[in-house]
Coordinates of C-alpha atoms in Angstrom, one line a residue:
Chain Z
M1 CA 85.2 161.2 130.7
S2 CA 83.5 159.2 134.1
H3 CA 85.8 158.4 136.7
Y4 CA 85.9 157.0 139.8
N5 CA 87.9 157.8 143.7
R6 CA 88.8 154.0 144.3
V7 CA 87.5 151.0 142.8
A8 CA 86.9 147.7 144.4
L9 CA 87.3 144.7 141.9
I10 CA 85.9 141.3 144.3
G11 CA 87.3 138.6 142.3
L12 CA 90.6 138.9 140.4
G13 CA 89.7 136.4 137.1
L14 CA 90.1 137.0 133.7
I15 CA 87.3 140.3 134.0
A16 CA 88.5 141.7 137.3
S17 CA 92.6 141.8 135.6
S18 CA 91.9 143.0 132.5
M19 CA 89.5 145.4 133.8
A20 CA 92.4 146.7 135.9
H21 CA 94.5 147.1 133.3
A22 CA 91.6 149.1 131.3
I23 CA 91.4 151.5 134.1
R24 CA 94.7 152.3 134.3
A25 CA 95.7 152.5 131.1
N26 CA 92.9 155.1 130.2
G27 CA 93.0 156.9 133.9
L28 CA 89.4 155.8 135.2
A29 CA 90.4 155.6 139.0
D30 CA 92.8 157.5 141.0
E31 CA 93.2 153.9 143.0
I32 CA 92.7 150.4 142.6
V33 CA 92.1 147.7 145.4
G34 CA 91.3 144.0 145.2
H35 CA 90.1 141.0 146.6
A36 CA 90.0 137.3 145.7
R37 CA 89.4 133.9 148.3
S38 CA 92.9 132.3 146.9
T39 CA 96.0 133.5 149.0
E40 CA 97.6 133.0 145.6
T41 CA 95.8 134.8 143.8
R42 CA 96.2 137.7 146.3
A43 CA 99.8 137.4 145.9
T44 CA 99.7 137.4 142.1
A45 CA 97.8 140.1 141.5
L46 CA 100.3 142.4 144.2
E47 CA 103.2 140.9 142.1
I48 CA 102.2 142.1 138.8
G49 CA 101.0 145.4 140.1
L50 CA 97.3 144.5 139.0
V51 CA 95.9 145.9 142.1
D52 CA 97.3 149.0 144.7
R53 CA 96.0 147.6 147.1
V54 CA 94.9 143.5 148.0
F55 CA 92.4 142.7 150.7
E56 CA 92.0 139.3 152.7
T57 CA 88.0 140.1 152.7
A58 CA 85.6 141.6 150.0
A59 CA 84.2 143.7 153.4
E60 CA 87.7 145.7 153.7
A61 CA 87.9 146.0 150.2
V62 CA 84.8 148.0 149.3
Q63 CA 85.3 150.3 152.4
G64 CA 85.7 153.9 150.9
A65 CA 85.4 152.2 147.4
D66 CA 82.6 154.9 145.2
L67 CA 82.6 151.9 142.7
V68 CA 82.5 147.9 143.3
V69 CA 82.9 145.5 140.4
L70 CA 81.7 141.8 141.9
C71 CA 83.8 139.7 139.5
V72 CA 83.2 136.6 141.0
P73 CA 81.2 133.3 139.5
V74 CA 77.0 133.8 140.2
G75 CA 77.2 131.0 142.4
A76 CA 79.6 133.2 144.9
M77 CA 77.1 136.6 144.8
E78 CA 74.7 136.1 147.9
A79 CA 77.5 135.2 149.9
I80 CA 79.2 138.1 149.1
A81 CA 76.8 140.8 149.1
R82 CA 76.0 139.7 152.5
E83 CA 79.2 140.4 153.8
I84 CA 79.8 143.4 151.9
A85 CA 76.4 145.6 152.4
P86 CA 77.4 147.3 155.7
H87 CA 80.3 148.4 154.3
L88 CA 78.9 150.5 151.4
A89 CA 79.7 154.1 151.5
P90 CA 76.2 156.1 150.7
G91 CA 76.2 156.9 147.2
T92 CA 78.6 154.0 146.4
T93 CA 77.7 151.9 142.7
V94 CA 77.8 148.4 142.9
T95 CA 78.1 146.7 139.8
D96 CA 79.2 142.9 138.7
V97 CA 79.6 141.3 135.8
G98 CA 77.9 137.7 136.1
S99 CA 76.7 136.0 132.4
V100 CA 73.0 136.0 134.2
K101 CA 71.1 138.1 135.3
Q102 CA 67.9 137.2 136.8
A103 CA 69.7 135.2 139.4
V104 CA 72.3 137.7 140.6
V105 CA 69.8 140.2 140.9
E106 CA 67.6 138.3 143.2
A107 CA 71.1 137.2 145.2
V108 CA 72.7 139.9 145.5
A109 CA 69.8 143.2 145.6
P110 CA 67.8 142.2 148.9
H111 CA 71.3 143.0 151.0
L112 CA 72.4 145.8 149.1
P113 CA 71.6 149.1 151.7
A114 CA 69.4 151.6 149.4
H115 CA 71.9 153.9 150.1
A116 CA 73.7 151.5 147.1
Q117 CA 73.6 151.6 143.5
F118 CA 73.5 148.5 142.5
I119 CA 73.1 148.7 138.7
P120 CA 73.8 144.9 137.2
G121 CA 75.6 144.7 133.8
H122 CA 77.8 142.1 131.8
P123 CA 80.8 142.5 129.5
L124 CA 80.3 140.1 126.4
A125 CA 84.2 139.6 126.0
G126 CA 86.2 137.1 127.8
T127 CA 88.7 134.1 126.7
E128 CA 89.3 130.5 127.3
H129 CA 91.8 131.6 130.1
S130 CA 91.6 132.4 133.7
G131 CA 92.9 133.9 136.2
P132 CA 95.0 137.3 137.3
R133 CA 97.6 137.1 134.3
S134 CA 95.1 136.1 131.7
G135 CA 93.9 140.0 131.8
F136 CA 94.9 142.6 129.8
A137 CA 94.0 145.8 128.7
T138 CA 92.3 145.6 125.3
L139 CA 89.6 142.8 126.4
F140 CA 86.0 145.1 126.2
V141 CA 87.6 147.2 123.0
N142 CA 84.5 147.0 120.7
R143 CA 83.0 144.4 122.8
W144 CA 79.4 145.0 124.2
W145 CA 79.0 145.4 127.8
L146 CA 75.4 145.4 128.7
I147 CA 73.7 146.6 131.5
T148 CA 70.1 145.8 133.0
P149 CA 69.4 149.2 135.4
L150 CA 67.1 148.0 138.2
E151 CA 63.8 150.2 138.9
G152 CA 64.7 153.0 141.2
N153 CA 68.2 153.4 140.2
D154 CA 69.5 157.2 140.2
P155 CA 69.9 157.9 136.1
A156 CA 73.2 159.9 137.3
A157 CA 74.8 157.0 138.7
V158 CA 73.9 155.0 135.5
T159 CA 74.9 157.6 133.7
R160 CA 78.7 157.9 135.1
L161 CA 78.5 154.1 135.5
K162 CA 77.8 154.0 130.9
D163 CA 80.7 156.7 130.4
F164 CA 82.8 154.9 133.0
L165 CA 82.5 150.9 131.2
T166 CA 82.4 153.1 127.6
G167 CA 86.1 154.6 128.7
L168 CA 87.2 150.7 128.9
G169 CA 86.6 150.4 125.1
A170 CA 83.4 148.4 125.4
N171 CA 79.6 149.7 123.5
V172 CA 77.6 150.1 125.9
D173 CA 73.8 148.6 126.2
E174 CA 70.7 148.8 128.0
M175 CA 68.6 145.9 127.9
D176 CA 66.3 144.1 130.4
V177 CA 66.7 141.4 133.0
T178 CA 65.0 139.2 131.2
R179 CA 65.3 139.5 127.4
H180 CA 69.2 139.5 128.9
D181 CA 68.7 136.1 130.0
L182 CA 67.1 134.7 126.8
V183 CA 69.3 136.2 124.2
L184 CA 72.5 134.8 126.2
A185 CA 70.9 131.6 126.2
V186 CA 71.0 131.8 122.6
V187 CA 74.1 132.8 121.5
S188 CA 76.8 131.7 124.3
H189 CA 74.7 129.4 126.4
T190 CA 73.2 127.2 125.0
P191 CA 76.4 127.1 121.8
H192 CA 78.9 126.4 125.0
L193 CA 76.8 123.4 126.4
I194 CA 76.6 122.0 122.6
A195 CA 80.7 122.9 122.8
Y196 CA 80.9 120.9 126.3
T197 CA 79.1 117.8 124.7
M198 CA 80.7 117.2 121.7
V199 CA 83.9 117.6 122.9
G200 CA 83.4 114.9 125.8
V201 CA 81.9 112.5 123.0
A202 CA 85.4 113.2 121.0
D203 CA 87.2 112.5 124.1
H204 CA 85.3 109.1 124.8
L205 CA 86.0 108.1 121.6
R206 CA 89.9 109.5 121.7
R207 CA 90.2 106.4 124.1
V208 CA 90.1 104.2 120.9
T209 CA 91.2 106.2 118.0
H210 CA 94.8 107.0 119.9
E211 CA 94.8 111.0 119.8
E212 CA 93.4 110.9 116.4
V213 CA 90.7 113.3 117.3
I214 CA 93.1 115.6 119.2
K215 CA 95.4 115.4 115.8
Y216 CA 93.0 115.7 113.6
S217 CA 91.6 118.9 114.9
A218 CA 91.9 121.5 112.5
S219 CA 88.4 120.5 110.6
G220 CA 86.3 122.4 112.8
F221 CA 86.5 120.4 115.8
R222 CA 89.2 122.7 117.3
D223 CA 86.9 126.2 117.7
F224 CA 84.5 123.5 119.8
T225 CA 87.9 123.1 122.2
R226 CA 88.6 127.1 122.4
I227 CA 84.7 127.3 123.5
A228 CA 84.3 123.8 126.2
A229 CA 88.2 125.6 127.7
S230 CA 86.2 128.2 129.4
D231 CA 86.2 128.4 132.9
P232 CA 84.2 125.1 134.4
T233 CA 82.8 127.3 137.8
M234 CA 81.7 129.8 135.5
W235 CA 79.9 127.8 133.4
R236 CA 78.7 125.6 135.6
D237 CA 76.7 128.2 137.5
V238 CA 75.3 129.8 134.4
F239 CA 73.4 127.1 133.7
L240 CA 72.4 126.3 137.1
T241 CA 71.3 130.1 137.1
N242 CA 69.6 131.1 133.6
K243 CA 68.4 127.0 133.7
E244 CA 64.5 127.7 132.0
A245 CA 66.3 129.6 129.2
T246 CA 68.8 127.6 128.1
L247 CA 65.9 124.3 128.8
D248 CA 63.8 126.1 126.3
I249 CA 66.8 126.7 123.4
L250 CA 67.7 123.4 123.8
G251 CA 64.9 122.1 123.5
R252 CA 64.4 124.1 119.6
F253 CA 68.4 122.9 119.1
T254 CA 67.4 119.2 119.7
E255 CA 63.7 119.8 117.6
E256 CA 66.1 120.6 114.9
L257 CA 68.9 118.4 114.9
F258 CA 66.1 115.5 114.5
M259 CA 65.2 117.5 111.5
L260 CA 68.5 117.6 110.1
Q261 CA 69.8 114.2 111.4
R262 CA 65.8 112.8 109.7
A263 CA 67.3 114.1 106.5
I264 CA 70.7 112.8 106.6
R265 CA 68.7 109.5 107.4
M266 CA 66.2 110.1 104.3
G267 CA 68.7 111.4 101.5
D268 CA 67.2 114.4 101.3
G269 CA 69.7 116.4 100.1
E270 CA 67.7 119.1 98.7
K271 CA 66.7 120.2 103.1
L272 CA 70.0 119.9 103.4
F273 CA 72.1 122.5 101.1
D274 CA 68.9 124.7 101.5
Y275 CA 69.0 124.5 105.5
F276 CA 73.0 125.2 105.0
T277 CA 72.6 128.4 102.7
Q278 CA 70.3 129.8 105.1
T279 CA 73.2 129.9 108.0
R280 CA 75.3 131.4 105.9
A281 CA 73.5 134.9 105.7
I282 CA 73.4 134.9 109.4
R283 CA 77.4 134.4 109.4
R284 CA 77.4 137.6 106.7
G285 CA 74.7 139.3 109.3
I286 CA 77.8 139.2 111.8
I287 CA 80.6 140.4 109.2
E288 CA 78.6 143.3 109.0
A289 CA 78.0 144.1 112.1
G290 CA 82.1 144.3 112.8
Q291 CA 81.6 141.6 115.6
D292 CA 83.9 139.5 113.1
T293 CA 86.4 139.6 110.3
A294 CA 86.3 138.0 107.4
A295 CA 90.0 137.4 107.3
P296 CA 89.7 133.4 106.5
D297 CA 89.6 131.4 108.9
F298 CA 90.0 134.4 111.5
G299 CA 93.3 135.6 110.3
R300 CA 94.7 132.6 112.0
S301 CA 98.7 131.8 110.2
P302 CA 99.5 128.6 110.1
T303 CA 103.2 129.8 109.4
T304 CA 103.2 131.3 112.6
T305 CA 102.2 127.8 114.4
D306 CA 104.8 125.2 115.9
P307 CA 105.0 122.6 113.2
A308 CA 103.2 119.3 114.3
K309 CA 105.6 116.9 113.4
K310 CA 104.9 113.1 113.6
Chain P
M1 CA 110.9 117.5 96.3
S2 CA 108.5 116.0 93.9
H3 CA 107.9 117.7 90.4
Y4 CA 104.9 116.7 88.2
N5 CA 104.8 117.8 84.2
R6 CA 101.6 118.6 84.2
V7 CA 98.9 119.0 87.1
A8 CA 95.3 119.0 85.7
L9 CA 92.7 120.2 88.4
I10 CA 89.5 119.2 87.9
G11 CA 87.0 122.0 89.8
L12 CA 88.4 125.6 91.1
G13 CA 86.9 125.9 94.0
L14 CA 89.2 126.7 97.7
I15 CA 90.8 123.7 97.6
A16 CA 92.1 123.9 93.8
S17 CA 93.0 128.1 93.8
S18 CA 95.1 127.0 97.0
M19 CA 97.0 124.1 95.6
A20 CA 97.3 126.2 92.6
H21 CA 99.1 129.3 94.6
A22 CA 101.2 127.1 96.7
I23 CA 102.6 124.6 93.5
R24 CA 103.7 127.7 91.9
A25 CA 104.7 129.1 94.7
N26 CA 107.5 126.2 95.5
G27 CA 108.0 124.9 92.1
L28 CA 106.0 121.8 92.2
A29 CA 105.1 122.1 88.7
D30 CA 105.9 122.3 85.4
E31 CA 102.2 123.4 84.2
I32 CA 98.7 123.6 86.1
V33 CA 95.9 123.1 83.4
G34 CA 92.2 123.4 85.1
H35 CA 88.3 123.1 84.1
A36 CA 86.0 124.2 86.4
R37 CA 82.1 123.7 84.9
S38 CA 81.0 127.2 85.2
T39 CA 81.9 129.7 82.8
E40 CA 82.6 132.7 85.6
T41 CA 84.9 130.6 87.1
R42 CA 87.5 129.8 84.1
A43 CA 87.1 133.4 83.4
T44 CA 88.3 134.0 87.1
A45 CA 90.9 131.4 86.7
L46 CA 92.4 132.5 83.2
E47 CA 91.9 136.9 84.7
I48 CA 94.0 136.1 87.7
G49 CA 96.7 133.5 86.6
L50 CA 95.4 130.8 88.6
V51 CA 96.1 128.2 85.7
D52 CA 97.5 128.3 82.4
R53 CA 95.4 126.8 80.8
V54 CA 91.5 126.0 81.7
F55 CA 89.1 123.9 80.2
E56 CA 85.5 123.5 79.4
T57 CA 85.1 119.9 79.7
A58 CA 87.5 117.5 82.2
A59 CA 88.3 115.1 79.0
E60 CA 89.9 117.8 77.9
A61 CA 91.8 118.9 80.9
V62 CA 93.3 115.5 81.8
Q63 CA 95.2 114.6 78.7
G64 CA 98.6 115.0 79.3
A65 CA 98.4 114.8 82.3
D66 CA 100.4 113.3 85.1
L67 CA 98.5 114.3 87.8
V68 CA 94.5 114.5 88.3
V69 CA 93.5 116.4 91.2
L70 CA 89.9 115.8 91.8
C71 CA 88.6 119.1 93.4
V72 CA 84.7 118.8 93.1
P73 CA 81.9 118.0 95.3
V74 CA 81.4 114.5 96.3
G75 CA 78.2 114.0 94.3
A76 CA 80.4 115.2 91.5
M77 CA 83.1 112.8 91.4
E78 CA 81.6 109.7 89.9
A79 CA 80.4 111.2 86.7
I80 CA 84.0 113.3 86.2
A81 CA 85.4 109.9 87.0
R82 CA 83.6 108.2 83.6
E83 CA 84.6 111.4 81.9
I84 CA 88.2 111.6 82.2
A85 CA 88.3 108.2 82.3
P86 CA 89.6 107.3 79.1
H87 CA 91.8 110.3 78.6
L88 CA 93.6 109.1 81.6
A89 CA 97.6 108.8 80.1
P90 CA 99.6 106.0 81.3
G91 CA 101.3 106.1 84.6
T92 CA 99.2 109.2 85.7
T93 CA 98.1 109.4 89.1
V94 CA 95.0 110.5 90.5
T95 CA 93.8 112.2 93.5
D96 CA 90.8 113.9 95.0
V97 CA 90.7 116.1 98.4
G98 CA 87.0 115.1 99.2
S99 CA 86.3 115.1 103.1
V100 CA 84.4 111.7 102.6
K101 CA 87.1 108.6 101.5
Q102 CA 84.8 105.5 101.2
A103 CA 82.1 106.9 98.8
V104 CA 84.4 108.3 96.9
V105 CA 86.3 105.7 96.3
E106 CA 83.6 103.1 95.4
A107 CA 82.6 106.8 92.8
V108 CA 85.7 107.0 91.0
A109 CA 87.9 103.8 91.1
P110 CA 85.7 101.4 89.5
H111 CA 85.7 103.4 86.6
L112 CA 89.0 104.6 86.1
P113 CA 91.8 102.2 83.6
A114 CA 94.0 99.4 85.1
H115 CA 97.2 101.8 84.1
A116 CA 95.7 104.8 85.9
Q117 CA 97.2 104.6 90.0
F118 CA 94.2 105.9 92.0
I119 CA 95.3 107.2 95.3
P120 CA 92.8 108.7 97.4
G121 CA 93.5 111.9 99.3
H122 CA 91.6 114.7 101.7
P123 CA 93.5 117.7 102.7
L124 CA 92.2 118.9 106.5
A125 CA 92.5 122.4 105.6
G126 CA 90.1 125.3 104.7
T127 CA 88.2 128.6 105.1
E128 CA 84.7 129.2 105.3
H129 CA 85.5 130.9 101.9
S130 CA 84.9 129.2 98.4
G131 CA 85.7 129.9 94.8
P132 CA 88.3 130.7 92.8
R133 CA 89.8 133.9 94.1
S134 CA 89.6 132.1 97.8
G135 CA 92.6 129.8 97.2
F136 CA 96.3 131.1 99.1
A137 CA 99.2 129.4 99.0
T138 CA 100.4 128.7 103.1
L139 CA 96.9 126.9 103.3
F140 CA 98.0 123.3 103.5
V141 CA 101.5 125.1 105.8
N142 CA 101.4 122.9 109.0
R143 CA 98.3 121.6 108.6
W144 CA 97.1 117.4 107.9
W145 CA 96.9 115.8 104.0
L146 CA 95.5 112.3 105.2
I147 CA 95.9 110.2 101.8
T148 CA 94.0 106.1 101.9
P149 CA 95.8 104.1 99.5
L150 CA 94.4 101.1 97.7
E151 CA 95.8 97.8 96.9
G152 CA 97.3 97.2 94.3
N153 CA 98.4 101.0 94.3
D154 CA 102.3 101.2 93.2
P155 CA 104.8 102.4 95.9
A156 CA 106.8 104.7 94.0
A157 CA 103.8 106.3 93.0
V158 CA 102.4 106.9 96.6
T159 CA 105.3 107.6 97.1
R160 CA 105.6 110.5 94.7
L161 CA 102.6 112.1 95.5
K162 CA 103.2 112.1 99.4
D163 CA 106.7 114.1 98.3
F164 CA 104.6 116.5 96.4
L165 CA 101.7 117.1 98.8
T166 CA 104.6 117.8 101.9
G167 CA 106.0 119.9 99.2
L168 CA 102.8 121.9 99.8
G169 CA 103.8 122.5 103.1
A170 CA 101.6 119.3 104.8
N171 CA 102.1 117.3 107.1
V172 CA 100.9 114.1 105.3
D173 CA 100.0 110.6 107.0
E174 CA 98.2 107.7 105.4
M175 CA 95.0 106.0 106.7
D176 CA 92.6 103.5 106.2
V177 CA 89.3 104.4 104.3
T178 CA 86.7 103.3 106.9
R179 CA 88.7 104.6 109.2
H180 CA 89.0 107.8 108.1
D181 CA 85.9 108.2 107.6
L182 CA 85.3 107.0 111.4
V183 CA 87.8 110.1 112.6
L184 CA 86.0 112.4 110.3
A185 CA 83.0 112.3 111.7
V186 CA 83.8 112.9 115.1
V187 CA 86.3 116.0 114.2
S188 CA 84.6 117.5 111.3
H189 CA 81.2 116.4 110.1
T190 CA 79.4 116.2 113.6
P191 CA 80.8 119.5 114.4
H192 CA 79.4 121.1 111.7
L193 CA 76.1 119.7 111.3
I194 CA 75.9 121.0 115.2
A195 CA 76.8 124.4 114.3
Y196 CA 74.9 124.5 111.4
T197 CA 71.6 123.7 114.0
M198 CA 72.5 125.9 116.4
V199 CA 72.6 128.6 113.8
G200 CA 69.6 127.8 112.7
V201 CA 68.3 128.0 116.1
A202 CA 69.2 131.6 116.9
D203 CA 68.1 132.0 112.9
H204 CA 64.8 131.6 113.8
L205 CA 64.7 133.1 117.0
R206 CA 66.5 136.4 115.4
R207 CA 63.6 137.4 114.0
V208 CA 61.8 137.9 117.0
T209 CA 64.9 139.4 118.7
H210 CA 65.5 142.1 116.2
E211 CA 69.0 141.3 115.1
E212 CA 70.1 140.9 118.8
V213 CA 71.5 137.5 118.0
I214 CA 73.3 139.2 115.2
K215 CA 75.2 141.9 117.4
Y216 CA 75.7 140.2 120.6
S217 CA 77.1 137.3 118.8
A218 CA 80.6 138.0 120.4
S219 CA 79.7 135.4 123.2
G220 CA 80.6 131.8 121.9
F221 CA 78.0 131.8 119.1
R222 CA 80.5 133.7 116.5
D223 CA 82.2 130.5 116.2
F224 CA 79.5 128.2 115.5
T225 CA 78.9 130.9 112.5
R226 CA 82.2 130.5 111.2
I227 CA 81.6 127.1 110.9
A228 CA 77.9 127.1 109.2
A229 CA 79.3 129.4 106.5
S230 CA 80.9 126.7 105.0
D231 CA 80.2 125.8 101.7
P232 CA 76.7 124.0 101.1
T233 CA 77.4 121.9 98.6
M234 CA 80.5 120.5 99.7
W235 CA 78.3 119.6 103.5
R236 CA 75.5 118.4 101.7
D237 CA 77.7 115.5 100.2
V238 CA 79.8 115.5 103.6
F239 CA 76.6 114.2 105.0
L240 CA 75.0 112.0 102.2
T241 CA 77.8 110.1 101.7
N242 CA 79.4 109.4 105.5
K243 CA 75.8 109.2 106.6
E244 CA 76.9 105.6 109.0
A245 CA 79.2 107.3 110.8
T246 CA 77.9 110.6 111.3
L247 CA 74.7 109.1 112.5
D248 CA 76.8 107.1 115.2
I249 CA 78.4 109.7 116.2
L250 CA 75.2 111.8 116.3
G251 CA 73.7 109.3 118.4
R252 CA 76.2 109.5 121.0
F253 CA 76.1 113.4 120.7
T254 CA 72.4 113.2 121.6
E255 CA 72.8 110.8 124.3
E256 CA 75.3 113.1 125.8
L257 CA 73.9 115.9 125.7
F258 CA 70.6 114.6 127.4
M259 CA 72.4 113.5 130.3
L260 CA 73.8 117.1 130.5
Q261 CA 70.3 118.6 129.8
R262 CA 69.1 116.2 132.4
A263 CA 72.4 117.4 135.0
I264 CA 70.7 121.3 134.9
R265 CA 67.3 120.0 135.2
M266 CA 68.1 118.4 138.0
G267 CA 70.7 121.1 139.0
D268 CA 73.2 119.0 139.6
G269 CA 76.1 121.2 139.6
E270 CA 78.8 118.7 140.7
K271 CA 78.4 116.6 137.1
L272 CA 78.0 119.7 134.9
F273 CA 82.1 120.6 137.3
D274 CA 83.2 117.4 136.4
Y275 CA 82.3 117.2 133.4
F276 CA 83.9 121.0 132.1
T277 CA 86.5 120.1 134.0
Q278 CA 87.5 116.8 131.7
T279 CA 86.7 119.0 128.3
R280 CA 89.5 121.3 129.4
A281 CA 92.1 118.7 129.1
I282 CA 91.2 117.8 125.2
R283 CA 91.9 121.7 124.3
R284 CA 95.3 121.3 126.3
G285 CA 95.9 117.9 124.0
I286 CA 95.3 119.9 120.8
I287 CA 97.6 122.7 121.5
E288 CA 100.5 120.9 122.7
A289 CA 99.9 119.1 119.4
G290 CA 100.4 122.3 117.3
Q291 CA 97.0 122.4 115.5
D292 CA 95.6 125.7 117.4
T293 CA 97.6 128.8 119.6
A294 CA 97.3 129.1 122.8
A295 CA 96.9 133.4 122.3
P296 CA 94.0 134.1 123.9
D297 CA 90.6 134.3 121.5
F298 CA 92.7 132.7 118.7
G299 CA 94.9 135.9 118.7
R300 CA 91.7 138.1 117.6
S301 CA 92.7 142.0 117.7
P302 CA 89.5 143.4 118.9
T303 CA 91.4 147.1 118.0
T304 CA 91.7 145.9 114.4
T305 CA 88.1 145.3 114.0
D306 CA 85.7 148.3 112.2
P307 CA 83.8 148.8 115.6
A308 CA 79.9 148.1 115.5
K309 CA 78.6 151.6 116.3
K310 CA 75.1 151.1 117.6

């Protein structure tokens, strides 16, 4: 299994803290160091033993590291790249965990020295929580970790990184930068924007329906709220930096929604039935691909939830 | 605890089969009888011991029952009401589990005899599965069961039904028919339509991206597919019969979506950030109301899922 001497985690949120736990659990590095902008996050990281050492600046954190992982919001990548560039040792691999790739490549690649290997990456894993206490070692198990190697990457460095990510429990796939951004606009970015929108609409109505929306959320709305509870900074940056693909998919979505809305207005039951039958097949595909369980309601156990008494 | 001599379940899908299990587990009736239109469903119901007796017609099934529960799609309610009306014993309570209430009241109430009590109801519980084998006894535990009593209902009959539903594990609330349909359009009907739409959009794209959509679904899209895998007949009827409220909420949704879409196009990060921050608060409200768990990713355990190997 691949092993690094020193891994530097830049940014200490959900992904970085999960990486720290998984690296330690699987013995993938001799030392884990970290940097976070906030004093409180740095203190927490030391307190819970997330990293061996923590630094006030990213420049200090990357010194002597043979793997640097950029775990900051996409909008913060360029400043970090400029800051760390002079401090990267020859042969250091730099990767990132940003949800978009074209914008990260443009923000980071031009600033790094030729003697560093920048291999962009994106783990398709997360929860609705954030911060240094939200990580856990199994976050990446059986989840995809996409990497989008660049022209000129050293094949040995790519293989070493892939082995390391596999060691974290992930299934690693290579993908082209542009294709990554389109696929993610479909499976992640647009669904998130839609969930945010629906929750926002309900919030306006909540004021007139006296908390009924929250109270009766179990009927579909609840899944939207989980998605819409994700980190606001991260998602702002996703939409600003994967603008073209998101707007393209949103356009298709609106077109399709209007078609169904018209079917409702015209009372076209056959069209609705056929459409809803078709979408069931996709669900089956996901279960067969092992990306979800067929257990009812995702195996949520109602008996273990606190009762919501009136 | 409330008790009926004979409960007749008309339709034997997810809700009815869960009721059968819960009635038996909690000793809420001496006998459970059932009717399903399909020969196969009737055979299954007997085979797995869901009901004590099963009938080819709803008319036979309701004879001698003191509680009749209509568990058929909303579009089938009127025909069933006409069929059973002459066979209802004096004092029988009739309720239903339809997802809309105004349309059910209009379809059922005019046909029932004055000596029966029609008390409409709607359990806010379900999974993406359907059919007689999909039921389980704890489906209603800690879930809301809304009833919308009608003018002229006997208060004693209403209290008896409420006690019975509480015995199934549900939290029972009374609501006005019109308000029910509006609240459900927000928390359930519109979110379902949106999920169906997003899955449909992805399906069109799937054909060009070679299964990538299914493969990488874990990043938000997966929750949509669960919602969009629900029973097509039931949902067709929901949209056809709660047309006004659904179209109203859809209009608000589209308006809101265009505002966010414009913010993306204009690069207005502040607007996006503020919006996404606001929606987080709703999620907290739902967790505090006990309608979901704060466990990351709904407590999905990635390690118990079959690996999706390439």
